[in-house]
Amino acid sequence: MRNMRMHHTLLGGSMVEGAVVGIIMGSKSDLPAMEGCTKQLEEFGVPFELVIASAHRTPEKVHEWAAGAADRGLKVIIAAAGKAAHLGGVVAAYTPLPIVGVPMKTSDLGGMDSLLSMVQMPSGVPVACVAIGGARNAAIYATQILATSDARCAEAIASFKRRMAEA
């Protein structure tokens, strides 16, 4: 299944059957920066759903999406946001699933604002965080989490690491 073919449907918040990774981003403007994430998940063969929802502009949509994530079969969530990047933390408040935060680069502070918003989470509401703009690493890390209980993901990661070692 080519996840990106469903892009327009997913922007409206539709769910993908069989998805195990959820990607949520605060704005459509984050899509180009998150392309490395979606491409890497596709390369690994990991089905995902993608939704645009803002912790500040559409909090009800974030709440509904996050609260139902585990029931839909998601295992890991990747949350990308910039500036006051509270999206990952808000999602973490509504789901027991692991959250991988992707701080987006910003014009004001180069993404440091996003990074600090994600890594300074209160006790009990953890968000793992990759580098500023680290969309591809978020996909790799999410797949590594899945690999702890999914042999297909474990083989995808092992193969990926072999190719990196040979390069």
Short mmCIF file of N, CA and C in Angstrom, two decimals:
data_model
loop_
_atom_site.label_atom_id
_atom_site.label_comp_id
_atom_site.label_asym_id
_atom_site.label_seq_id
_atom_site.Cartn_x
_atom_site.Cartn_y
_atom_site.Cartn_z
N MET A 1 0.85 -1.18 0.00
CA MET A 1 0.00 0.00 0.00
C MET A 1 0.88 1.24 0.00
N ARG A 2 0.63 2.16 -0.89
CA ARG A 2 1.37 3.41 -0.94
C ARG A 2 0.62 4.43 -0.10
N ASN A 3 1.12 4.72 1.07
CA ASN A 3 0.47 5.63 2.00
C ASN A 3 0.26 7.02 1.42
N MET A 4 1.23 7.52 0.67
CA MET A 4 1.14 8.90 0.19
C MET A 4 0.01 9.09 -0.82
N ARG A 5 -0.45 8.04 -1.46
CA ARG A 5 -1.57 8.16 -2.39
C ARG A 5 -2.84 8.59 -1.67
N MET A 6 -2.90 8.34 -0.39
CA MET A 6 -4.08 8.69 0.40
C MET A 6 -3.94 10.05 1.06
N HIS A 7 -2.95 10.78 0.68
CA HIS A 7 -2.61 12.03 1.33
C HIS A 7 -3.79 12.99 1.49
N HIS A 8 -4.51 13.24 0.44
CA HIS A 8 -5.60 14.22 0.50
C HIS A 8 -6.70 13.76 1.46
N THR A 9 -7.01 12.50 1.44
CA THR A 9 -8.01 11.97 2.37
C THR A 9 -7.53 12.11 3.80
N LEU A 10 -6.26 11.81 4.02
CA LEU A 10 -5.73 11.83 5.38
C LEU A 10 -5.68 13.23 5.96
N LEU A 11 -5.50 14.23 5.13
CA LEU A 11 -5.45 15.60 5.65
C LEU A 11 -6.75 15.96 6.34
N GLY A 12 -7.83 15.34 5.91
CA GLY A 12 -9.11 15.58 6.55
C GLY A 12 -9.29 14.77 7.82
N GLY A 13 -8.35 13.90 8.13
CA GLY A 13 -8.42 13.14 9.37
C GLY A 13 -8.94 11.72 9.21
N SER A 14 -9.09 11.24 7.98
CA SER A 14 -9.53 9.86 7.79
C SER A 14 -8.45 8.91 8.27
N MET A 15 -8.86 7.73 8.70
CA MET A 15 -7.92 6.78 9.25
C MET A 15 -7.61 5.70 8.22
N VAL A 16 -6.41 5.15 8.30
CA VAL A 16 -5.96 4.11 7.39
C VAL A 16 -6.06 2.77 8.10
N GLU A 17 -6.81 1.84 7.52
CA GLU A 17 -6.95 0.52 8.13
C GLU A 17 -5.60 -0.18 8.17
N GLY A 18 -5.28 -0.75 9.30
CA GLY A 18 -4.02 -1.46 9.46
C GLY A 18 -2.85 -0.58 9.87
N ALA A 19 -3.07 0.71 10.02
CA ALA A 19 -1.98 1.61 10.42
C ALA A 19 -1.51 1.26 11.82
N VAL A 20 -0.19 1.27 12.02
CA VAL A 20 0.38 1.03 13.34
C VAL A 20 1.14 2.25 13.87
N VAL A 21 1.41 3.20 12.99
CA VAL A 21 2.03 4.46 13.38
C VAL A 21 1.08 5.59 13.03
N GLY A 22 0.90 6.49 13.95
CA GLY A 22 0.12 7.69 13.69
C GLY A 22 1.06 8.87 13.61
N ILE A 23 0.88 9.69 12.58
CA ILE A 23 1.67 10.91 12.44
C ILE A 23 0.69 12.07 12.58
N ILE A 24 0.98 12.96 13.50
CA ILE A 24 0.15 14.14 13.69
C ILE A 24 1.06 15.35 13.61
N MET A 25 0.62 16.35 12.87
CA MET A 25 1.39 17.59 12.78
C MET A 25 0.46 18.77 12.90
N GLY A 26 0.99 19.84 13.42
CA GLY A 26 0.17 20.99 13.76
C GLY A 26 -0.32 21.81 12.59
N SER A 27 0.32 21.68 11.42
CA SER A 27 -0.03 22.54 10.29
C SER A 27 0.31 21.85 8.98
N LYS A 28 -0.44 22.18 7.94
CA LYS A 28 -0.12 21.66 6.60
C LYS A 28 1.27 22.10 6.16
N SER A 29 1.72 23.23 6.67
CA SER A 29 3.05 23.72 6.29
C SER A 29 4.17 22.79 6.79
N ASP A 30 3.86 21.89 7.71
CA ASP A 30 4.85 20.92 8.21
C ASP A 30 5.02 19.72 7.28
N LEU A 31 4.11 19.54 6.33
CA LEU A 31 4.15 18.37 5.45
C LEU A 31 5.48 18.19 4.71
N PRO A 32 6.02 19.23 4.06
CA PRO A 32 7.29 19.01 3.35
C PRO A 32 8.42 18.56 4.27
N ALA A 33 8.48 19.12 5.47
CA ALA A 33 9.54 18.75 6.41
C ALA A 33 9.36 17.33 6.94
N MET A 34 8.15 16.81 6.90
CA MET A 34 7.87 15.46 7.40
C MET A 34 7.93 14.40 6.30
N GLU A 35 8.27 14.81 5.09
CA GLU A 35 8.33 13.85 3.99
C GLU A 35 9.36 12.75 4.24
N GLY A 36 10.47 13.09 4.89
CA GLY A 36 11.47 12.08 5.21
C GLY A 36 10.92 11.00 6.12
N CYS A 37 10.01 11.38 6.99
CA CYS A 37 9.36 10.43 7.90
C CYS A 37 8.46 9.48 7.12
N THR A 38 7.59 10.03 6.30
CA THR A 38 6.64 9.19 5.58
C THR A 38 7.36 8.28 4.58
N LYS A 39 8.38 8.80 3.91
CA LYS A 39 9.13 7.98 2.96
C LYS A 39 9.85 6.84 3.67
N GLN A 40 10.42 7.12 4.85
CA GLN A 40 11.13 6.07 5.58
C GLN A 40 10.17 4.99 6.06
N LEU A 41 9.01 5.39 6.57
CA LEU A 41 8.02 4.39 6.98
C LEU A 41 7.59 3.54 5.79
N GLU A 42 7.39 4.17 4.63
CA GLU A 42 7.03 3.41 3.44
C GLU A 42 8.14 2.43 3.06
N GLU A 43 9.39 2.88 3.15
CA GLU A 43 10.52 1.99 2.83
C GLU A 43 10.54 0.78 3.75
N PHE A 44 10.22 0.99 5.02
CA PHE A 44 10.18 -0.12 5.98
C PHE A 44 8.91 -0.96 5.84
N GLY A 45 7.93 -0.47 5.08
CA GLY A 45 6.67 -1.20 4.94
C GLY A 45 5.76 -1.05 6.15
N VAL A 46 5.91 0.05 6.86
CA VAL A 46 5.11 0.30 8.06
C VAL A 46 3.91 1.17 7.69
N PRO A 47 2.69 0.64 7.83
CA PRO A 47 1.50 1.44 7.50
C PRO A 47 1.26 2.52 8.55
N PHE A 48 0.88 3.70 8.07
CA PHE A 48 0.66 4.82 8.97
C PHE A 48 -0.55 5.63 8.55
N GLU A 49 -1.06 6.38 9.51
CA GLU A 49 -2.09 7.37 9.22
C GLU A 49 -1.50 8.73 9.54
N LEU A 50 -2.00 9.75 8.87
CA LEU A 50 -1.48 11.09 9.02
C LEU A 50 -2.64 12.04 9.21
N VAL A 51 -2.51 12.92 10.19
CA VAL A 51 -3.57 13.89 10.45
C VAL A 51 -2.94 15.24 10.76
N ILE A 52 -3.63 16.28 10.34
CA ILE A 52 -3.23 17.66 10.66
C ILE A 52 -4.18 18.14 11.75
N ALA A 53 -3.61 18.46 12.90
CA ALA A 53 -4.42 18.98 14.01
C ALA A 53 -3.50 19.75 14.94
N SER A 54 -3.94 20.89 15.38
CA SER A 54 -3.14 21.78 16.21
C SER A 54 -3.56 21.72 17.67
N ALA A 55 -2.57 21.63 18.56
CA ALA A 55 -2.86 21.64 19.99
C ALA A 55 -3.51 22.95 20.42
N HIS A 56 -3.25 24.01 19.67
CA HIS A 56 -3.77 25.33 20.03
C HIS A 56 -4.99 25.76 19.22
N ARG A 57 -5.04 25.38 17.94
CA ARG A 57 -6.15 25.81 17.08
C ARG A 57 -7.31 24.82 17.03
N THR A 58 -6.99 23.53 17.12
CA THR A 58 -8.04 22.50 17.06
C THR A 58 -7.83 21.47 18.17
N PRO A 59 -7.85 21.89 19.42
CA PRO A 59 -7.57 20.96 20.52
C PRO A 59 -8.57 19.81 20.63
N GLU A 60 -9.83 20.05 20.26
CA GLU A 60 -10.82 18.97 20.34
C GLU A 60 -10.48 17.86 19.35
N LYS A 61 -10.02 18.24 18.16
CA LYS A 61 -9.63 17.25 17.15
C LYS A 61 -8.42 16.44 17.64
N VAL A 62 -7.46 17.12 18.25
CA VAL A 62 -6.29 16.43 18.80
C VAL A 62 -6.73 15.43 19.87
N HIS A 63 -7.58 15.89 20.77
CA HIS A 63 -8.07 15.03 21.86
C HIS A 63 -8.76 13.79 21.30
N GLU A 64 -9.69 13.99 20.39
CA GLU A 64 -10.45 12.86 19.82
C GLU A 64 -9.51 11.88 19.11
N TRP A 65 -8.60 12.40 18.31
CA TRP A 65 -7.67 11.55 17.56
C TRP A 65 -6.77 10.77 18.51
N ALA A 66 -6.18 11.45 19.48
CA ALA A 66 -5.24 10.81 20.40
C ALA A 66 -5.93 9.80 21.31
N ALA A 67 -7.10 10.14 21.81
CA ALA A 67 -7.82 9.25 22.73
C ALA A 67 -8.22 7.94 22.06
N GLY A 68 -8.45 7.96 20.75
CA GLY A 68 -8.85 6.76 20.03
C GLY A 68 -7.72 6.03 19.34
N ALA A 69 -6.50 6.52 19.47
CA ALA A 69 -5.37 5.97 18.72
C ALA A 69 -5.12 4.49 19.02
N ALA A 70 -5.06 4.12 20.27
CA ALA A 70 -4.79 2.72 20.63
C ALA A 70 -5.92 1.81 20.16
N ASP A 71 -7.15 2.27 20.30
CA ASP A 71 -8.30 1.46 19.85
C ASP A 71 -8.28 1.24 18.34
N ARG A 72 -7.69 2.17 17.58
CA ARG A 72 -7.59 2.01 16.13
C ARG A 72 -6.44 1.09 15.74
N GLY A 73 -5.63 0.66 16.71
CA GLY A 73 -4.53 -0.24 16.41
C GLY A 73 -3.17 0.42 16.31
N LEU A 74 -3.11 1.72 16.54
CA LEU A 74 -1.80 2.38 16.50
C LEU A 74 -0.95 1.88 17.65
N LYS A 75 0.36 1.83 17.43
CA LYS A 75 1.31 1.37 18.44
C LYS A 75 2.28 2.48 18.86
N VAL A 76 2.53 3.43 17.97
CA VAL A 76 3.46 4.53 18.21
C VAL A 76 2.90 5.77 17.52
N ILE A 77 3.12 6.94 18.12
CA ILE A 77 2.69 8.20 17.52
C ILE A 77 3.90 9.10 17.32
N ILE A 78 3.98 9.72 16.15
CA ILE A 78 4.99 10.72 15.85
C ILE A 78 4.27 12.06 15.78
N ALA A 79 4.72 13.01 16.60
CA ALA A 79 4.07 14.32 16.68
C ALA A 79 5.07 15.40 16.27
N ALA A 80 4.74 16.15 15.22
CA ALA A 80 5.62 17.21 14.72
C ALA A 80 4.96 18.56 14.95
N ALA A 81 5.73 19.48 15.51
CA ALA A 81 5.19 20.82 15.75
C ALA A 81 6.33 21.82 15.87
N GLY A 82 5.99 23.07 15.65
CA GLY A 82 6.97 24.14 15.76
C GLY A 82 6.55 25.21 16.75
N LYS A 83 7.47 26.10 17.02
CA LYS A 83 7.29 27.23 17.96
C LYS A 83 6.90 26.72 19.34
N ALA A 84 5.71 27.06 19.82
CA ALA A 84 5.24 26.54 21.11
C ALA A 84 4.73 25.13 20.84
N ALA A 85 5.66 24.19 20.76
CA ALA A 85 5.40 22.85 20.24
C ALA A 85 4.82 21.94 21.32
N HIS A 86 3.58 22.18 21.69
CA HIS A 86 2.93 21.43 22.75
C HIS A 86 2.18 20.20 22.24
N LEU A 87 2.16 19.99 20.93
CA LEU A 87 1.35 18.92 20.35
C LEU A 87 1.70 17.54 20.92
N GLY A 88 2.97 17.20 20.97
CA GLY A 88 3.36 15.89 21.49
C GLY A 88 2.92 15.67 22.92
N GLY A 89 3.05 16.69 23.75
CA GLY A 89 2.64 16.59 25.14
C GLY A 89 1.15 16.46 25.31
N VAL A 90 0.40 17.20 24.50
CA VAL A 90 -1.06 17.10 24.56
C VAL A 90 -1.50 15.71 24.12
N VAL A 91 -0.91 15.20 23.06
CA VAL A 91 -1.24 13.84 22.60
C VAL A 91 -0.88 12.83 23.70
N ALA A 92 0.28 12.99 24.32
CA ALA A 92 0.72 12.07 25.38
C ALA A 92 -0.25 12.06 26.56
N ALA A 93 -0.92 13.17 26.79
CA ALA A 93 -1.87 13.24 27.90
C ALA A 93 -3.11 12.39 27.66
N TYR A 94 -3.40 12.08 26.39
CA TYR A 94 -4.64 11.38 26.04
C TYR A 94 -4.45 9.95 25.57
N THR A 95 -3.21 9.44 25.56
CA THR A 95 -2.99 8.07 25.07
C THR A 95 -1.89 7.39 25.87
N PRO A 96 -1.97 6.08 26.02
CA PRO A 96 -0.88 5.35 26.68
C PRO A 96 0.27 5.01 25.73
N LEU A 97 0.13 5.35 24.46
CA LEU A 97 1.13 4.98 23.45
C LEU A 97 2.39 5.83 23.57
N PRO A 98 3.54 5.29 23.13
CA PRO A 98 4.76 6.10 23.11
C PRO A 98 4.66 7.20 22.05
N ILE A 99 5.18 8.37 22.40
CA ILE A 99 5.16 9.53 21.51
C ILE A 99 6.59 9.88 21.14
N VAL A 100 6.83 10.08 19.85
CA VAL A 100 8.12 10.56 19.36
C VAL A 100 7.88 11.97 18.83
N GLY A 101 8.51 12.94 19.45
CA GLY A 101 8.34 14.33 19.03
C GLY A 101 9.36 14.74 17.99
N VAL A 102 8.89 15.50 17.00
CA VAL A 102 9.77 16.07 15.98
C VAL A 102 9.65 17.59 16.08
N PRO A 103 10.64 18.26 16.68
CA PRO A 103 10.60 19.71 16.72
C PRO A 103 10.90 20.29 15.33
N MET A 104 10.04 21.18 14.88
CA MET A 104 10.20 21.74 13.55
C MET A 104 11.08 22.99 13.60
N LYS A 105 11.86 23.17 12.55
CA LYS A 105 12.69 24.37 12.44
C LYS A 105 11.76 25.58 12.27
N THR A 106 12.09 26.66 12.95
CA THR A 106 11.27 27.87 12.86
C THR A 106 12.12 29.04 12.40
N SER A 107 11.45 30.05 11.86
CA SER A 107 12.18 31.22 11.38
C SER A 107 12.67 32.09 12.53
N ASP A 108 11.97 32.06 13.65
CA ASP A 108 12.34 32.93 14.76
C ASP A 108 13.60 32.47 15.49
N LEU A 109 13.62 31.23 15.92
CA LEU A 109 14.72 30.73 16.75
C LEU A 109 15.38 29.48 16.18
N GLY A 110 15.13 29.20 14.92
CA GLY A 110 15.77 28.07 14.27
C GLY A 110 15.32 26.71 14.77
N GLY A 111 14.26 26.67 15.56
CA GLY A 111 13.75 25.41 16.07
C GLY A 111 14.08 25.16 17.54
N MET A 112 14.91 26.01 18.12
CA MET A 112 15.24 25.83 19.55
C MET A 112 13.99 25.97 20.42
N ASP A 113 13.08 26.86 20.02
CA ASP A 113 11.83 27.01 20.75
C ASP A 113 11.03 25.71 20.71
N SER A 114 10.97 25.10 19.54
CA SER A 114 10.25 23.83 19.38
C SER A 114 10.91 22.73 20.20
N LEU A 115 12.22 22.64 20.11
CA LEU A 115 12.96 21.61 20.84
C LEU A 115 12.73 21.71 22.34
N LEU A 116 12.88 22.90 22.89
CA LEU A 116 12.72 23.07 24.33
C LEU A 116 11.28 22.80 24.78
N SER A 117 10.31 23.14 23.93
CA SER A 117 8.91 22.84 24.26
C SER A 117 8.67 21.35 24.38
N MET A 118 9.39 20.56 23.57
CA MET A 118 9.18 19.11 23.57
C MET A 118 9.96 18.38 24.65
N VAL A 119 11.19 18.81 24.90
CA VAL A 119 12.01 18.05 25.85
C VAL A 119 11.73 18.40 27.30
N GLN A 120 11.11 19.53 27.56
CA GLN A 120 10.83 19.96 28.93
C GLN A 120 9.43 19.54 29.35
N MET A 121 9.16 18.25 29.29
CA MET A 121 7.84 17.74 29.66
C MET A 121 7.77 17.47 31.16
N PRO A 122 6.57 17.64 31.74
CA PRO A 122 6.43 17.34 33.16
C PRO A 122 6.53 15.83 33.42
N SER A 123 6.88 15.49 34.64
CA SER A 123 6.97 14.10 35.05
C SER A 123 5.65 13.38 34.79
N GLY A 124 5.74 12.18 34.24
CA GLY A 124 4.55 11.38 33.99
C GLY A 124 3.94 11.56 32.61
N VAL A 125 4.44 12.51 31.82
CA VAL A 125 3.93 12.75 30.47
C VAL A 125 5.14 12.81 29.51
N PRO A 126 5.80 11.66 29.31
CA PRO A 126 7.02 11.67 28.51
C PRO A 126 6.76 11.78 27.01
N VAL A 127 7.66 12.48 26.34
CA VAL A 127 7.71 12.56 24.88
C VAL A 127 9.17 12.36 24.50
N ALA A 128 9.47 11.27 23.79
CA ALA A 128 10.83 11.09 23.27
C ALA A 128 11.00 12.12 22.17
N CYS A 129 12.20 12.63 22.00
CA CYS A 129 12.38 13.73 21.06
C CYS A 129 13.61 13.50 20.19
N VAL A 130 13.44 13.66 18.88
CA VAL A 130 14.55 13.59 17.95
C VAL A 130 15.07 15.01 17.71
N ALA A 131 16.07 15.14 16.87
CA ALA A 131 16.66 16.44 16.58
C ALA A 131 15.68 17.36 15.86
N ILE A 132 15.98 18.63 15.87
CA ILE A 132 15.18 19.60 15.13
C ILE A 132 15.14 19.15 13.67
N GLY A 133 13.94 19.00 13.14
CA GLY A 133 13.78 18.54 11.76
C GLY A 133 14.12 17.07 11.55
N GLY A 134 14.20 16.30 12.62
CA GLY A 134 14.64 14.90 12.54
C GLY A 134 13.53 13.93 12.15
N ALA A 135 12.79 14.26 11.12
CA ALA A 135 11.63 13.46 10.71
C ALA A 135 12.01 12.03 10.35
N ARG A 136 13.09 11.86 9.63
CA ARG A 136 13.50 10.51 9.22
C ARG A 136 13.87 9.67 10.45
N ASN A 137 14.61 10.26 11.38
CA ASN A 137 14.97 9.53 12.60
C ASN A 137 13.74 9.17 13.42
N ALA A 138 12.71 10.00 13.38
CA ALA A 138 11.47 9.67 14.09
C ALA A 138 10.86 8.39 13.53
N ALA A 139 10.88 8.25 12.21
CA ALA A 139 10.36 7.04 11.58
C ALA A 139 11.20 5.82 11.93
N ILE A 140 12.52 6.00 11.94
CA ILE A 140 13.41 4.89 12.29
C ILE A 140 13.17 4.48 13.74
N TYR A 141 13.08 5.45 14.63
CA TYR A 141 12.87 5.14 16.05
C TYR A 141 11.51 4.47 16.27
N ALA A 142 10.48 4.97 15.62
CA ALA A 142 9.15 4.36 15.74
C ALA A 142 9.19 2.90 15.28
N THR A 143 9.90 2.65 14.19
CA THR A 143 10.01 1.28 13.68
C THR A 143 10.81 0.40 14.64
N GLN A 144 11.82 0.96 15.28
CA GLN A 144 12.58 0.21 16.28
C GLN A 144 11.69 -0.15 17.47
N ILE A 145 10.81 0.75 17.88
CA ILE A 145 9.86 0.44 18.95
C ILE A 145 8.97 -0.72 18.51
N LEU A 146 8.45 -0.65 17.29
CA LEU A 146 7.60 -1.72 16.77
C LEU A 146 8.36 -3.04 16.69
N ALA A 147 9.65 -2.96 16.41
CA ALA A 147 10.48 -4.16 16.23
C ALA A 147 10.60 -4.99 17.50
N THR A 148 10.28 -4.41 18.64
CA THR A 148 10.35 -5.18 19.89
C THR A 148 9.30 -6.28 19.94
N SER A 149 8.26 -6.16 19.11
CA SER A 149 7.20 -7.18 19.11
C SER A 149 6.74 -7.56 17.71
N ASP A 150 7.45 -7.11 16.68
CA ASP A 150 7.07 -7.38 15.30
C ASP A 150 8.31 -7.81 14.52
N ALA A 151 8.36 -9.09 14.16
CA ALA A 151 9.53 -9.64 13.48
C ALA A 151 9.78 -8.96 12.13
N ARG A 152 8.72 -8.58 11.44
CA ARG A 152 8.88 -7.91 10.14
C ARG A 152 9.59 -6.57 10.31
N CYS A 153 9.21 -5.82 11.33
CA CYS A 153 9.87 -4.54 11.60
C CYS A 153 11.30 -4.76 12.06
N ALA A 154 11.52 -5.81 12.86
CA ALA A 154 12.88 -6.12 13.31
C ALA A 154 13.79 -6.42 12.13
N GLU A 155 13.28 -7.16 11.16
CA GLU A 155 14.08 -7.46 9.97
C GLU A 155 14.30 -6.21 9.13
N ALA A 156 13.30 -5.35 9.02
CA ALA A 156 13.46 -4.10 8.27
C ALA A 156 14.56 -3.24 8.89
N ILE A 157 14.59 -3.16 10.21
CA ILE A 157 15.62 -2.37 10.90
C ILE A 157 16.99 -3.02 10.72
N ALA A 158 17.06 -4.33 10.88
CA ALA A 158 18.33 -5.04 10.72
C ALA A 158 18.89 -4.84 9.31
N SER A 159 18.04 -4.95 8.31
CA SER A 159 18.45 -4.75 6.92
C SER A 159 18.92 -3.32 6.69
N PHE A 160 18.19 -2.37 7.25
CA PHE A 160 18.55 -0.95 7.14
C PHE A 160 19.94 -0.71 7.73
N LYS A 161 20.20 -1.27 8.89
CA LYS A 161 21.49 -1.07 9.56
C LYS A 161 22.62 -1.75 8.79
N ARG A 162 22.33 -2.90 8.17
CA ARG A 162 23.34 -3.56 7.33
C ARG A 162 23.70 -2.68 6.14
N ARG A 163 22.68 -2.11 5.50
CA ARG A 163 22.94 -1.22 4.35
C ARG A 163 23.74 0.01 4.77
N MET A 164 23.45 0.56 5.94
CA MET A 164 24.21 1.71 6.43
C MET A 164 25.67 1.33 6.65
N ALA A 165 25.92 0.15 7.19
CA ALA A 165 27.28 -0.30 7.47
C ALA A 165 28.07 -0.53 6.19
N GLU A 166 27.37 -0.91 5.12
CA GLU A 166 28.02 -1.19 3.84
C GLU A 166 28.29 0.07 3.04
N ALA A 167 27.63 1.15 3.37
CA ALA A 167 27.75 2.39 2.58
C ALA A 167 29.08 3.08 2.81
#
